[in-house]
């Protein structure tokens, strides 16, 4: 049974930083592309960042580019999302996802088969 468990969310002030983690089990982690999506209240879930299985290629939404870094440690079956310069617009539930889809599906939910339960990130003004 595949399980993705996110951690590291919480309450932070504007301008602060957080590092989210997602630990995977029940899957051959290094064969999966990993991604983070987020869903703010009343909005659709949106792509944040992705990293290919080898870790050699990363992709970011324009809204987080330059202040966010996705990384992975295949030895620990874990993917990370380092977020800096947070603003209230970053407030959302952040979801980790795993998939094996082609490159063109990197930024869409359909590219990912497994999902975590999410971790809340709240940025106060």
XYZ file of C-alpha atoms in Angstrom:
125
model
C 0.000 0.000 0.000
C 1.431 3.315 -1.085
C 1.501 6.081 1.468
C 2.705 9.661 1.223
C 2.900 11.576 4.483
C 3.503 15.298 4.537
C 4.911 17.217 7.477
C 6.368 20.619 8.260
C 3.345 22.819 7.792
C 2.294 25.422 10.311
C 1.759 29.082 11.029
C 4.406 31.556 9.902
C 4.577 35.320 9.537
C 4.885 37.117 6.243
C 8.456 36.938 5.030
C 9.152 33.741 6.904
C 10.213 30.311 5.669
C 9.036 26.749 5.961
C 10.356 23.414 4.786
C 7.786 20.791 3.989
C 8.679 17.113 3.848
C 6.905 14.186 2.255
C 7.898 10.652 3.135
C 6.874 7.879 0.794
C 6.398 4.195 1.534
C 5.082 1.207 -0.378
C 6.522 2.399 -3.693
C 9.853 2.291 -5.462
C 10.471 5.924 -4.703
C 13.264 6.578 -7.170
C 11.068 5.548 -10.085
C 8.475 8.217 -9.369
C 8.369 11.861 -10.241
C 7.329 13.890 -7.235
C 5.392 17.113 -6.966
C 3.769 19.556 -4.617
C 0.366 21.051 -5.225
C -1.619 23.391 -3.018
C -5.228 24.324 -2.480
C -6.313 27.591 -0.927
C -9.793 28.013 0.549
C -12.392 28.353 -2.187
C -9.884 27.731 -4.954
C -8.905 24.827 -7.136
C -5.809 22.818 -6.374
C -2.807 24.201 -8.222
C 0.673 23.068 -9.157
C 3.560 24.382 -7.070
C 6.696 22.424 -7.979
C 7.883 19.101 -9.337
C 11.064 17.084 -9.520
C 11.817 14.223 -11.881
C 12.719 10.824 -10.550
C 16.470 11.329 -10.751
C 16.301 14.756 -9.196
C 18.017 16.279 -12.181
C 15.114 18.373 -13.396
C 12.846 20.665 -11.422
C 9.817 22.728 -12.380
C 8.071 25.590 -10.611
C 4.905 27.596 -10.848
C 5.561 31.215 -11.706
C 4.006 32.270 -8.399
C 6.742 30.544 -6.360
C 9.721 30.608 -8.709
C 12.797 32.188 -7.178
C 11.741 31.694 -3.581
C 10.958 27.980 -3.510
C 13.160 24.917 -3.924
C 12.047 21.345 -4.415
C 14.520 18.575 -3.696
C 14.525 14.869 -2.978
C 16.549 12.284 -1.138
C 15.898 8.946 -2.777
C 17.828 7.191 -0.038
C 15.295 8.462 2.480
C 12.251 8.188 0.182
C 11.559 11.834 0.908
C 10.824 14.948 -1.105
C 11.166 18.441 0.301
C 9.754 21.861 -0.445
C 11.702 24.805 0.923
C 9.617 27.961 0.789
C 10.995 31.400 1.542
C 9.605 34.938 1.565
C 6.144 33.615 2.321
C 3.098 35.824 1.902
C -0.552 35.360 2.890
C -1.197 34.292 -0.727
C 0.789 31.146 0.032
C -1.749 30.075 2.637
C -3.114 26.708 1.550
C -3.125 23.010 2.169
C -0.031 21.580 0.514
C -0.190 18.126 -1.035
C 2.586 15.805 -2.047
C 2.049 13.640 -5.135
C 3.848 10.810 -6.909
C 3.513 9.760 -10.523
C 5.219 8.250 -13.528
C 3.633 10.263 -16.313
C 5.391 11.799 -19.271
C 7.019 15.203 -19.082
C 4.017 17.003 -20.549
C 1.957 15.995 -17.516
C 4.416 17.321 -14.967
C 2.315 20.336 -13.980
C -1.144 18.769 -13.890
C -2.907 16.587 -11.333
C -3.492 13.887 -13.919
C 0.246 13.251 -14.004
C 0.209 11.876 -10.463
C -1.249 8.665 -9.192
C -0.655 8.858 -5.472
C -1.443 11.724 -3.115
C -0.799 12.562 0.493
C -3.389 13.893 2.917
C -1.953 17.393 2.925
C -0.376 19.744 5.422
C -1.716 23.188 6.271
C 0.448 26.239 5.707
C -0.863 29.504 7.087
C 0.949 32.786 6.550
C -0.153 35.653 8.732
C 0.055 39.269 7.625
